[in-house]
Short mmCIF file of C-alpha atoms in Angstrom, two decimals:
data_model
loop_
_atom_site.label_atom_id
_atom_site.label_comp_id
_atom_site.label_asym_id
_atom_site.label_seq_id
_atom_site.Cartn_x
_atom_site.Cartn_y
_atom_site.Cartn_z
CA UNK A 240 0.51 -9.84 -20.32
CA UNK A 241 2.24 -10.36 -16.88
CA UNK A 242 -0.11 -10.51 -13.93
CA UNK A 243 1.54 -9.33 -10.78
CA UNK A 244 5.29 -10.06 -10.18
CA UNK A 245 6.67 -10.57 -6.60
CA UNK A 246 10.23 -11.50 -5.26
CA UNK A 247 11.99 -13.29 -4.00
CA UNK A 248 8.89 -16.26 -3.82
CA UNK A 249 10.86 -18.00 -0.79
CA UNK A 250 13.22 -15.83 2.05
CA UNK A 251 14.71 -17.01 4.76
CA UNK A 252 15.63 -14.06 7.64
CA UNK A 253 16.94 -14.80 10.84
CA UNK A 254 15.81 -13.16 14.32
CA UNK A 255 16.76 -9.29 14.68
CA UNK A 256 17.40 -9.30 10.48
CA UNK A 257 15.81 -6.73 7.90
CA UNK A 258 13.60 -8.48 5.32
CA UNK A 259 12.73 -6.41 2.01
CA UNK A 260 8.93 -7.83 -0.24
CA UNK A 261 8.96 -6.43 -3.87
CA UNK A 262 5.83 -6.39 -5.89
CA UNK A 263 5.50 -5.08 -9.42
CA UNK A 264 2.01 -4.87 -10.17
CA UNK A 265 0.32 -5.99 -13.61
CA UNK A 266 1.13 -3.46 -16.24
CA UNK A 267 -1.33 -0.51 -16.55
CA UNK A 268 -2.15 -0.96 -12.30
CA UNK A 269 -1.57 1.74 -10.28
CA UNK A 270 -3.07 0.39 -6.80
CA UNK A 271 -1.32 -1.94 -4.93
CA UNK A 272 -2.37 -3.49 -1.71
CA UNK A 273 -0.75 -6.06 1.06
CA UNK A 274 -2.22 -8.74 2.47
CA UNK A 275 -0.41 -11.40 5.04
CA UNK A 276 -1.22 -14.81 5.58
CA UNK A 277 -0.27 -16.43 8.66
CA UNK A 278 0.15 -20.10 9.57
CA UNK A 279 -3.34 -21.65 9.54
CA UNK A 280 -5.25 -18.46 9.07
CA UNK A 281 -6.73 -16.11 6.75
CA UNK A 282 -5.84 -13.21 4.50
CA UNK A 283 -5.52 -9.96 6.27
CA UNK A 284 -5.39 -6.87 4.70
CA UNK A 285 -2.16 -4.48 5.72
CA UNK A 286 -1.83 -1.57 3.16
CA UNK A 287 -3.52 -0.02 0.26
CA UNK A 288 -1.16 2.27 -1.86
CA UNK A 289 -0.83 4.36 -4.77
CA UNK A 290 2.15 5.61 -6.34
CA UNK A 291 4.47 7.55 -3.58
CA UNK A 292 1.54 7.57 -1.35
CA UNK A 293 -0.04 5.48 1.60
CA UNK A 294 -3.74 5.67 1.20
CA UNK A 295 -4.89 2.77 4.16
CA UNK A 296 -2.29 1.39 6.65
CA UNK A 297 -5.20 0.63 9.03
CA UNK A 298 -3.82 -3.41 8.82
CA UNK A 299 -0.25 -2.35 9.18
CA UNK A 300 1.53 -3.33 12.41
CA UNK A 301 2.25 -0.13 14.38
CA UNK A 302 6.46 -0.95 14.54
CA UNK A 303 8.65 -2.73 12.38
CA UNK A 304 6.39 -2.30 9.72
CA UNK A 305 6.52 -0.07 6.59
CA UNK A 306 5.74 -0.02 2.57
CA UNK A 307 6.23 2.37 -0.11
CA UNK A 308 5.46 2.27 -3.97
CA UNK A 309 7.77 5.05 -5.20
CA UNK A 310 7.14 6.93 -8.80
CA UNK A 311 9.75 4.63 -10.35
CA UNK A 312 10.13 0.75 -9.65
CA UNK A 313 8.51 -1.87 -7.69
CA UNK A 314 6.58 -1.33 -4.12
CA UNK A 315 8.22 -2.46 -1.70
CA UNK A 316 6.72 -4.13 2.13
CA UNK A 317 9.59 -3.66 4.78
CA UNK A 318 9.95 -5.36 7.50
CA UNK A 319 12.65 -4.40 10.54
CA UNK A 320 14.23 -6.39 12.87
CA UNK A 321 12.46 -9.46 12.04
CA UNK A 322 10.61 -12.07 14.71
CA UNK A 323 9.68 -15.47 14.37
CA UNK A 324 6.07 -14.23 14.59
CA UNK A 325 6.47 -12.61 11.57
CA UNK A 326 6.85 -16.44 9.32
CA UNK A 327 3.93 -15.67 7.05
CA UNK A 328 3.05 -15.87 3.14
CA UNK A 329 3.05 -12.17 1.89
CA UNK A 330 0.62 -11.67 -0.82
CA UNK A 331 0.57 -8.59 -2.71
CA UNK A 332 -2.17 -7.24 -5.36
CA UNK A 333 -2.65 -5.11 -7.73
CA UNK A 334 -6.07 -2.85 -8.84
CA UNK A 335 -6.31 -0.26 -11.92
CA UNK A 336 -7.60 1.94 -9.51
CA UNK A 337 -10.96 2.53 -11.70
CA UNK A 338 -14.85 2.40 -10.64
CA UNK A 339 -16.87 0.59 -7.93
CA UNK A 340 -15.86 -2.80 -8.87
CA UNK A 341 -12.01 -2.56 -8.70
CA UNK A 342 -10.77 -5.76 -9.28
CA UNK A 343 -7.59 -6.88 -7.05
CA UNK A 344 -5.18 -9.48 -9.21
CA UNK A 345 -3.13 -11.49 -6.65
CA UNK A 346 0.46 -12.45 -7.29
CA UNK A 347 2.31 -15.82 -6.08
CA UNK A 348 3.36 -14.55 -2.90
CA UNK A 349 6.80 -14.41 -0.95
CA UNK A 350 7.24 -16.68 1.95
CA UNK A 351 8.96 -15.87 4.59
CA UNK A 352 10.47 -18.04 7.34
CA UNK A 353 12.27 -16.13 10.53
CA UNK A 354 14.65 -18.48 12.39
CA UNK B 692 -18.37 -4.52 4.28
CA UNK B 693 -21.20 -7.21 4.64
CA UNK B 694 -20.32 -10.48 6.18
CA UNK B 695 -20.66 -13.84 4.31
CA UNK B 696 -21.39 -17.61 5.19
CA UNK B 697 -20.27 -20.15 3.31
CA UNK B 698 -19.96 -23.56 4.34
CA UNK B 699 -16.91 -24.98 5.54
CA UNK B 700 -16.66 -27.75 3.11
CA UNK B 701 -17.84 -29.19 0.20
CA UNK B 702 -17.08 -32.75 -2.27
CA UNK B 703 -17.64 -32.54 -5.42
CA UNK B 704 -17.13 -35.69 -8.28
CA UNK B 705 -14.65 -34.77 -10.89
CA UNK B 706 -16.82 -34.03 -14.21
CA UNK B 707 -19.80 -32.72 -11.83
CA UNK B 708 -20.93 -29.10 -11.98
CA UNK B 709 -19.75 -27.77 -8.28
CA UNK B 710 -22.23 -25.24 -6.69
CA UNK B 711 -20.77 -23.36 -3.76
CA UNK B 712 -23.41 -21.00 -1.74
CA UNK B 713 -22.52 -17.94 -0.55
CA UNK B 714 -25.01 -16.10 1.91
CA UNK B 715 -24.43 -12.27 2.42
CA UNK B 716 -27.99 -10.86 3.64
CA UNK B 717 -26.99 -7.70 5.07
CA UNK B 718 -25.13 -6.70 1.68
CA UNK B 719 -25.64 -3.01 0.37
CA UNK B 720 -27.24 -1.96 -2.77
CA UNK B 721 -23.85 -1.08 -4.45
CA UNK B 722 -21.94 -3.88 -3.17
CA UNK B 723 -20.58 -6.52 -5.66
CA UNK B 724 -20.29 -10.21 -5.10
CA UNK B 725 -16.77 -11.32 -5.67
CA UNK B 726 -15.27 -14.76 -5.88
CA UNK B 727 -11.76 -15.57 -5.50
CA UNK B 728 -10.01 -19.07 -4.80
CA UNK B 729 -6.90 -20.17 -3.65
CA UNK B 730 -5.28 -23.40 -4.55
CA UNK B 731 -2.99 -24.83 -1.58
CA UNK B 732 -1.37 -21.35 -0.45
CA UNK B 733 -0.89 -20.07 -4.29
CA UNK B 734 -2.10 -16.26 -4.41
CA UNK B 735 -6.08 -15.92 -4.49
CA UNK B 736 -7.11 -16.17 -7.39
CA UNK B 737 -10.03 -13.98 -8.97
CA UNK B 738 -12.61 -15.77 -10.71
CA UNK B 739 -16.08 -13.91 -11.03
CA UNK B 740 -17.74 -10.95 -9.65
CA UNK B 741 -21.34 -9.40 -9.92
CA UNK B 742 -23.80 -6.85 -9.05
CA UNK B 743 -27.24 -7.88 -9.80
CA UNK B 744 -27.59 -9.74 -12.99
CA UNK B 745 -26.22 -13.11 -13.38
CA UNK B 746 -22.58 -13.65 -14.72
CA UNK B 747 -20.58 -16.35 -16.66
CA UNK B 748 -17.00 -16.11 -17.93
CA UNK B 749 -14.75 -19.09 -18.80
CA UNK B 750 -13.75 -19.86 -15.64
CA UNK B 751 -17.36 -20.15 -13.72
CA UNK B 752 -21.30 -18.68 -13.76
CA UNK B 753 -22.50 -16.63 -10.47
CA UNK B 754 -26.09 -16.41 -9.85
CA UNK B 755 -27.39 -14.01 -7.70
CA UNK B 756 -30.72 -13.80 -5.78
CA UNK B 757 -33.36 -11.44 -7.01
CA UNK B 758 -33.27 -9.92 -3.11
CA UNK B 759 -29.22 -9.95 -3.45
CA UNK B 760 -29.48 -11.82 -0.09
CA UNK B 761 -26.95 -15.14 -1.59
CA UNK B 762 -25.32 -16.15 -4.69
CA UNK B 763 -24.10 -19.29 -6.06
CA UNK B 764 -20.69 -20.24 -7.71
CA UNK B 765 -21.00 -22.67 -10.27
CA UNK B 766 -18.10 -24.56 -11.82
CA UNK B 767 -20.04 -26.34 -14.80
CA UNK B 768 -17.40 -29.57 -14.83
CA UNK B 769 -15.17 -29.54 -11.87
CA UNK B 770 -11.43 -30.87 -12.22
CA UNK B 771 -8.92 -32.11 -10.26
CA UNK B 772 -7.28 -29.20 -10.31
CA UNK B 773 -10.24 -26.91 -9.10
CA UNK B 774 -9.93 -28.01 -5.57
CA UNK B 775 -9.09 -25.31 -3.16
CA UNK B 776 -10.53 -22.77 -0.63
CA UNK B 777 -13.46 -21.00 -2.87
CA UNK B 778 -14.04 -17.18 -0.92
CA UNK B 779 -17.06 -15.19 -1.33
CA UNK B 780 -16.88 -11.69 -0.51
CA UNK B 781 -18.63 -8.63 -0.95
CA UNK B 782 -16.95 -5.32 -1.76
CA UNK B 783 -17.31 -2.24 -2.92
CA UNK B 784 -14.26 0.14 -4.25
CA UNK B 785 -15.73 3.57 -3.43
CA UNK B 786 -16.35 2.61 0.15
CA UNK B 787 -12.87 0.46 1.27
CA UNK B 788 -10.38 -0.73 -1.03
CA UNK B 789 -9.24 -3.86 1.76
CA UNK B 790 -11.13 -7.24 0.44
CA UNK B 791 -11.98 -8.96 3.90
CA UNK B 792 -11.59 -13.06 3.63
CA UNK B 793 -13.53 -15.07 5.14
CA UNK B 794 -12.53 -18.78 6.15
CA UNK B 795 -13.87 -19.74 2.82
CA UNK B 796 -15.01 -23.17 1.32
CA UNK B 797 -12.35 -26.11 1.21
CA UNK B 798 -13.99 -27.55 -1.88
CA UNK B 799 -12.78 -30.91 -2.62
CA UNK B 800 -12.56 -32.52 -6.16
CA UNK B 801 -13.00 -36.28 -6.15
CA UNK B 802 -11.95 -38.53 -9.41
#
């Protein structure tokens, strides 16, 4: 049983670029949430969704930012016009959306390095 | 969510049974005690979560207080390969679906 699938694990944008996250989530999910981790710090949650709708974006970054999980296919975190500020491990997760405890499975991450 | 404390640290000898403490005193009545880790910038992992009762899978045991008030993570024979940043966190589905992290636990495996 694959646990939660993201790609690519490593990508390299430079300043002013467009940088596309993919997650598949583990086979029977449908709830998938972003986190970012930046240099040094903590997780930080940025976006709870369900299929072809946005249920939290309260940790989204007001510009730039943007995610969708359509009905078909992977979700996808979207990030315009990149800055070096944005060099962070992207972590997505994935929840079967059932009950109080609603266990989020993690996958590898995507790293992401702005020149 | 409730806040936890954990310390920021902890050695353990490989072989030993590694008990990280979690303290989360202003925790509701239907929040759950989760545990995740994450092993040098791998995704968290999940490991255990709980309510009120005491739980073990294969991975680790979590004992809870009787007043809910802390809980302990117990790794029964620590490896090598279980060092990394243990988080504690408390959460509940129904209320908000974002899990808050903490700074964690570095816990450090020693041979």
């Amino acid at each position: 049983n694959a646990g939660v699938m993201q790609n690519p694990r490593h990508l390299v944008r430079r300043r002013g670029q467009e940088a596309r996250l993919r997650c598949s989530p583990m086979k029977g999910h449908s709830h998938v949430y972003w986190y970012r981790q930046l240099p040094e710090e903590g997780l930080k949650f940025m976006v709870y969704l369900q299929k072809e709708n946005i249920i939290d974006e309260s940790g989204m970054p007001k510009e730039r930012f943007s995610a969708e999980f359509p009905k078909e296919g992977p979700s996808i975190l979207r990030i315009q016009q990149v800055v070096r500020g944005d060099s962070a491990a992207y972590f997505c997760a994935s929840s079967p959306g059932q009950g109080e405890a609603d266990t989020q499975y993690f996958g590898p991450g995507t790293r992401l390095t702005v020149l | 969510d409730a806040k936890t404390t954990q310390p920021p640290s902890m050695d353990c000898a490989e072989g030993r049974a590694a008990n990280l403490p979690c303290n989360h005193s202003t925790i509701s009545g239907n929040e759950y005690v989760y545990w995740y880790r994450q092993i040098h910038s791998q995704g968290p992992q999940y490991i255990i979560h709980g309510l009120k009762n005491n739980e073990t899978n294969e991975m680790a045991s979590l004992i809870i207080t009787e007043d809910r008030k802390s809980s302990t993570l117990i790794l029964p024979h620590a490896t090598l390969r279980d060092t990394a940043v243990y988080y504690c966190i408390v959460f509940n589905s129904g209320s908000a679906r974002q899990l808050t992290f903490g700074s964690g636990t570095q816990l450090t495996v020693l041979p």
